[in-house]
Short mmCIF file of C-alpha atoms in Angstrom, two decimals:
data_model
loop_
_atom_site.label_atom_id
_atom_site.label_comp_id
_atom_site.label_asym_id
_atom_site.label_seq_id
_atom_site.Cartn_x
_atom_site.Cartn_y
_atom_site.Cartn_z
CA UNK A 1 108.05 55.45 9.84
CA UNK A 2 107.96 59.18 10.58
CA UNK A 3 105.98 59.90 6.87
CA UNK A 4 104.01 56.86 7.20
CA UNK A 5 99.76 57.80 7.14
CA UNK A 6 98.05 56.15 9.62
CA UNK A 7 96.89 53.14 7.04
CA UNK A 8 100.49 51.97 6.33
CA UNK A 9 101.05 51.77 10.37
CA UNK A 10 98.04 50.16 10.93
CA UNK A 11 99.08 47.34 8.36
CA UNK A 12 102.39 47.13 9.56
CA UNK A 13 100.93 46.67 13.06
CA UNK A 14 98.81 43.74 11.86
CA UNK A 15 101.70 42.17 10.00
CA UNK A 16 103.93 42.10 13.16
CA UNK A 17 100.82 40.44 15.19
CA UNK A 18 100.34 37.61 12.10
CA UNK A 19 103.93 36.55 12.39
CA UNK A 20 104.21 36.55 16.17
CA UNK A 21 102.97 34.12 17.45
CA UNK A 22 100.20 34.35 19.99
CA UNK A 23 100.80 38.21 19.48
CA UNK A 24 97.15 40.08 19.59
CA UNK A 25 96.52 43.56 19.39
CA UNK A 26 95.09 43.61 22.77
CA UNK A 27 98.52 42.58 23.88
CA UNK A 28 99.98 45.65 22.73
CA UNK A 29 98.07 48.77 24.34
CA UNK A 30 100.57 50.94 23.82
CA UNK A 31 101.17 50.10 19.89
CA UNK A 32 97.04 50.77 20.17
CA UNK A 33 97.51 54.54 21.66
CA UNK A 34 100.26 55.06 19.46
CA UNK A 35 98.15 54.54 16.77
CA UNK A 36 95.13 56.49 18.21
CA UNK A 37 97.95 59.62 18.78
CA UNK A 38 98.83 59.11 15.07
CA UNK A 39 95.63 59.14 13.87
CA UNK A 40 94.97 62.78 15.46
CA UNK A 41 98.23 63.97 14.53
CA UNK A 42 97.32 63.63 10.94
CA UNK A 43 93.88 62.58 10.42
CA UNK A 44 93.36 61.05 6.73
CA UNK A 45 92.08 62.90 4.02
CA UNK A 46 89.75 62.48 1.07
CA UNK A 47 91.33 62.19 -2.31
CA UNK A 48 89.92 65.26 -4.33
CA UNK A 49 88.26 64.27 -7.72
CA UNK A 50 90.35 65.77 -10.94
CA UNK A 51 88.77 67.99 -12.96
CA UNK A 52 87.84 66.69 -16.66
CA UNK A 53 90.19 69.18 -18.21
CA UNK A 54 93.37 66.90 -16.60
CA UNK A 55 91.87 63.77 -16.90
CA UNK A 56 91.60 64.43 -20.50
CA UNK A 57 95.15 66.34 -20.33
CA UNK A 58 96.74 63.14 -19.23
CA UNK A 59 94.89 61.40 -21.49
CA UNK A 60 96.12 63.55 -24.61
CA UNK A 61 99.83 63.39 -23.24
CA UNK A 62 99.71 59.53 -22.79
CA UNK A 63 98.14 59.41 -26.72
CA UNK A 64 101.10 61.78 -27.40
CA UNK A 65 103.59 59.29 -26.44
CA UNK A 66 102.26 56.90 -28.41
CA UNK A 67 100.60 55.04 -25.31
CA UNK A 68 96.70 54.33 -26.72
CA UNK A 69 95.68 52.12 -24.59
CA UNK A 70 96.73 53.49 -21.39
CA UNK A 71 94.92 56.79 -22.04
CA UNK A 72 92.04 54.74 -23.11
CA UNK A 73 92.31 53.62 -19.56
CA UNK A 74 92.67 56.48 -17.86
CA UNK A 75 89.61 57.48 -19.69
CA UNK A 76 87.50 54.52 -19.35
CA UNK A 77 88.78 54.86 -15.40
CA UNK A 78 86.75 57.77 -15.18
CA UNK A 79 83.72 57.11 -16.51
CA UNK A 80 83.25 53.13 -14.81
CA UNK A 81 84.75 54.51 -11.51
CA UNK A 82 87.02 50.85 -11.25
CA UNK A 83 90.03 50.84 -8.96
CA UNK A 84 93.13 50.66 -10.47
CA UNK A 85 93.40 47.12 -9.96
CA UNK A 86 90.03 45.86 -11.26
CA UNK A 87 90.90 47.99 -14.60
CA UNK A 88 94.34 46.02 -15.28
CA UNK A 89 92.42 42.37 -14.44
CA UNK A 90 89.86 43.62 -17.36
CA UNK A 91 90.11 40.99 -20.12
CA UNK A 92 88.55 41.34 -23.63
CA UNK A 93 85.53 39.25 -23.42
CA UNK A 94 84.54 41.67 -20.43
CA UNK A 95 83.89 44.72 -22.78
CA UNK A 96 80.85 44.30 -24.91
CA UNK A 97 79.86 45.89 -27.76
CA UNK A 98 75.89 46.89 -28.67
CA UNK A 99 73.30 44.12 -29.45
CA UNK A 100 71.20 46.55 -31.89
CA UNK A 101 67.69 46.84 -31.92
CA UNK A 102 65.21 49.81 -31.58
CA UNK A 103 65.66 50.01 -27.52
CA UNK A 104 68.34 52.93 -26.87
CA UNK A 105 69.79 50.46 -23.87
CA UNK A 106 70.48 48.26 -26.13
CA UNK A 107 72.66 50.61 -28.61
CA UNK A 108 75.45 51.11 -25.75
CA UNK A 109 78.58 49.29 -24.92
CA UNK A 110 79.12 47.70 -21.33
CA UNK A 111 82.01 46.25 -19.31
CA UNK A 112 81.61 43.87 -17.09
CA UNK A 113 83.79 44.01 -13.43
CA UNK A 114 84.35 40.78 -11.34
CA UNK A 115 82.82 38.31 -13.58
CA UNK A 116 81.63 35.21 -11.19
CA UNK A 117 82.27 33.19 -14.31
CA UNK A 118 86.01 33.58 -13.70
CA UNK A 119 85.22 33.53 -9.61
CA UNK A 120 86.42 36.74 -9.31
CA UNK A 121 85.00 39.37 -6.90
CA UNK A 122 85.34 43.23 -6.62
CA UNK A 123 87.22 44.81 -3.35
CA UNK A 124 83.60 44.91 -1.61
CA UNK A 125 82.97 41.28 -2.59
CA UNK A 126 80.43 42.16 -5.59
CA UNK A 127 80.61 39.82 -8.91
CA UNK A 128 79.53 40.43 -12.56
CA UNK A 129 78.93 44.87 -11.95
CA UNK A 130 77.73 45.61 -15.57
CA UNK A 131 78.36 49.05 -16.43
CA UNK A 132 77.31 50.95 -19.24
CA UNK A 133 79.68 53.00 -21.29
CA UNK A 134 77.33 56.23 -22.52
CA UNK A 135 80.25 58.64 -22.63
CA UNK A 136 82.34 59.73 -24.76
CA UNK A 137 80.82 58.31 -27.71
CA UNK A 138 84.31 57.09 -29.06
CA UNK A 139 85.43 55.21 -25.76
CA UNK A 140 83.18 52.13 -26.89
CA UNK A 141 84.52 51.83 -30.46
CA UNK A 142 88.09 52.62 -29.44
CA UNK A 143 87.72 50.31 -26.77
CA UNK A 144 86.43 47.67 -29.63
CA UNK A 145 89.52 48.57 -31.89
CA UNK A 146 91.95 47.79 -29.18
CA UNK A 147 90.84 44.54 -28.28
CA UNK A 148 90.19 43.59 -32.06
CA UNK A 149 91.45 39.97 -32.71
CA UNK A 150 93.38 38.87 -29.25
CA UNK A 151 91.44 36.53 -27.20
CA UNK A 152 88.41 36.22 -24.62
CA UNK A 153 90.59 36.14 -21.74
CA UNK A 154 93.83 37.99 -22.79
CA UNK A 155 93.76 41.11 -20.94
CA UNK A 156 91.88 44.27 -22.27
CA UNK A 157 95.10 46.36 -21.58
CA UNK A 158 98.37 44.32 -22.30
CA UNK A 159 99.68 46.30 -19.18
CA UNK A 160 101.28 45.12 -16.12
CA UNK A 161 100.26 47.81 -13.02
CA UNK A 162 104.11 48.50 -12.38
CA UNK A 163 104.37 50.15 -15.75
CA UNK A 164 100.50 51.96 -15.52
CA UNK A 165 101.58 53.41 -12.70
CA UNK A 166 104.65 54.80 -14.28
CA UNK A 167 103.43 56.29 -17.15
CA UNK A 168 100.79 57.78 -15.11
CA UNK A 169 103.82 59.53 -13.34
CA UNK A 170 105.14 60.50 -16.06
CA UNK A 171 102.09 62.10 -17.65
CA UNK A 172 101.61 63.81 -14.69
CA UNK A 173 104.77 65.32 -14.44
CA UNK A 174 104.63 66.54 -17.82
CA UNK A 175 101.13 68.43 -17.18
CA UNK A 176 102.50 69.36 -13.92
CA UNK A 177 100.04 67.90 -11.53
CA UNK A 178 100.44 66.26 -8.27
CA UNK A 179 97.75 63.23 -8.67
CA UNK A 180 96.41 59.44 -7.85
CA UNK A 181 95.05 57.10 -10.05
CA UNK A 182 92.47 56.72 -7.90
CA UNK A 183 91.22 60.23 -7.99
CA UNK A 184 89.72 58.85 -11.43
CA UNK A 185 86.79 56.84 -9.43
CA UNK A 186 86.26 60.37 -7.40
CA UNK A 187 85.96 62.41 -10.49
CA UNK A 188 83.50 60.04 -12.29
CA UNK A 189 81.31 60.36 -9.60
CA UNK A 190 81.37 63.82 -8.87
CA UNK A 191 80.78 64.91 -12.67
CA UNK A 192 77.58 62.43 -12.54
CA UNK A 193 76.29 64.38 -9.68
CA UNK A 194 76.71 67.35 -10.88
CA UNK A 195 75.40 66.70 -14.36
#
């Protein structure tokens, strides 16, 4: 436990209290200033947003090796700020593509996160987050292409998030970066506030 951050011995603390029983953290004051000590020792830290140029550069080396739809998601990561998690639950019928008309809002793509259809719920409990896709102009119709004749509820990227995670690794070992997936929800924001 000597690496461990602060979050992984806080959750280890609660899992020892949920299997003992009567256990309570109250019962425990010195796990509590243990925890307190560790937390000043090494106070967290914010994850950094990546910069467009290596979000696109591990985007490029993941099309290189023949992976489309995970750069796609790294991609579509970015711009939707999802957590890693809500982007592998994505299914097909969640992406949709433009309705037409004369109304620019209704010439754009959208995905939709936590449908309540399905009863599902985002991390902060929200259900059916729309979000429109307005850049880059090809991330719509390539999303379109990849999902082209599989099912409503098959999953938008045929990707379990053991092997996302390790061809993110590898892509960022090959452009020789130290990075977390969810650095992509950081970076989305931070180019929309700066745009």
């Amino acid at each position: 436990l000597r690496n461990a951050n602060y979050g992984e011995l806080e959750k280890s603390t609660a899992a020892v209290i949920f299997f003992t029983t009567g256990a309570a953290k109250r019962d425990m004051p010195r796990v509590r200033r243990a925890l307190d000590g560790c937390l000043k020792a090494k106070p967290p830290r914010s994850r950094l947003p990546l910069p467009d140029e290596v979000i696109y550069g591990l985007a490029g080396i993941l099309l290189s090796l023949g992976h489309k739809a995970v750069a796609l998601m790294v991609i579509l990561g970015k711009e939707v700020y999802v957590r890693p998690m809500e982007m592998v639950n994505l299914k097909c019928e969640d992406l949709r593509a433009p309705v037409g008309g004369a109304q620019v809002a209704l010439q754009l793509y959208t995905v939709t996160v936590a449908p309540e259809g399905r009863f599902e719920r985002s991390k902060t409990g929200i259900s059916d987050d729309k979000i429109v896709l307005d850049r880059p102009d090809c991330l719509g119709p390539s999303l379109m292409e990849l999902k082209r004749g599989r099912a409503g509820l098959a999953p938008l990227f045929n990707l379990d998030l053991a092997s996302g995670i390790r061809l993110w690794d590898i892509a960022c070992h090959k452009l020789r970066v130290k990075a977390h997936r969810y650095q992509l929800r950081h970076a989305g924001a931070s180019s929309d506030m700066l745009a």
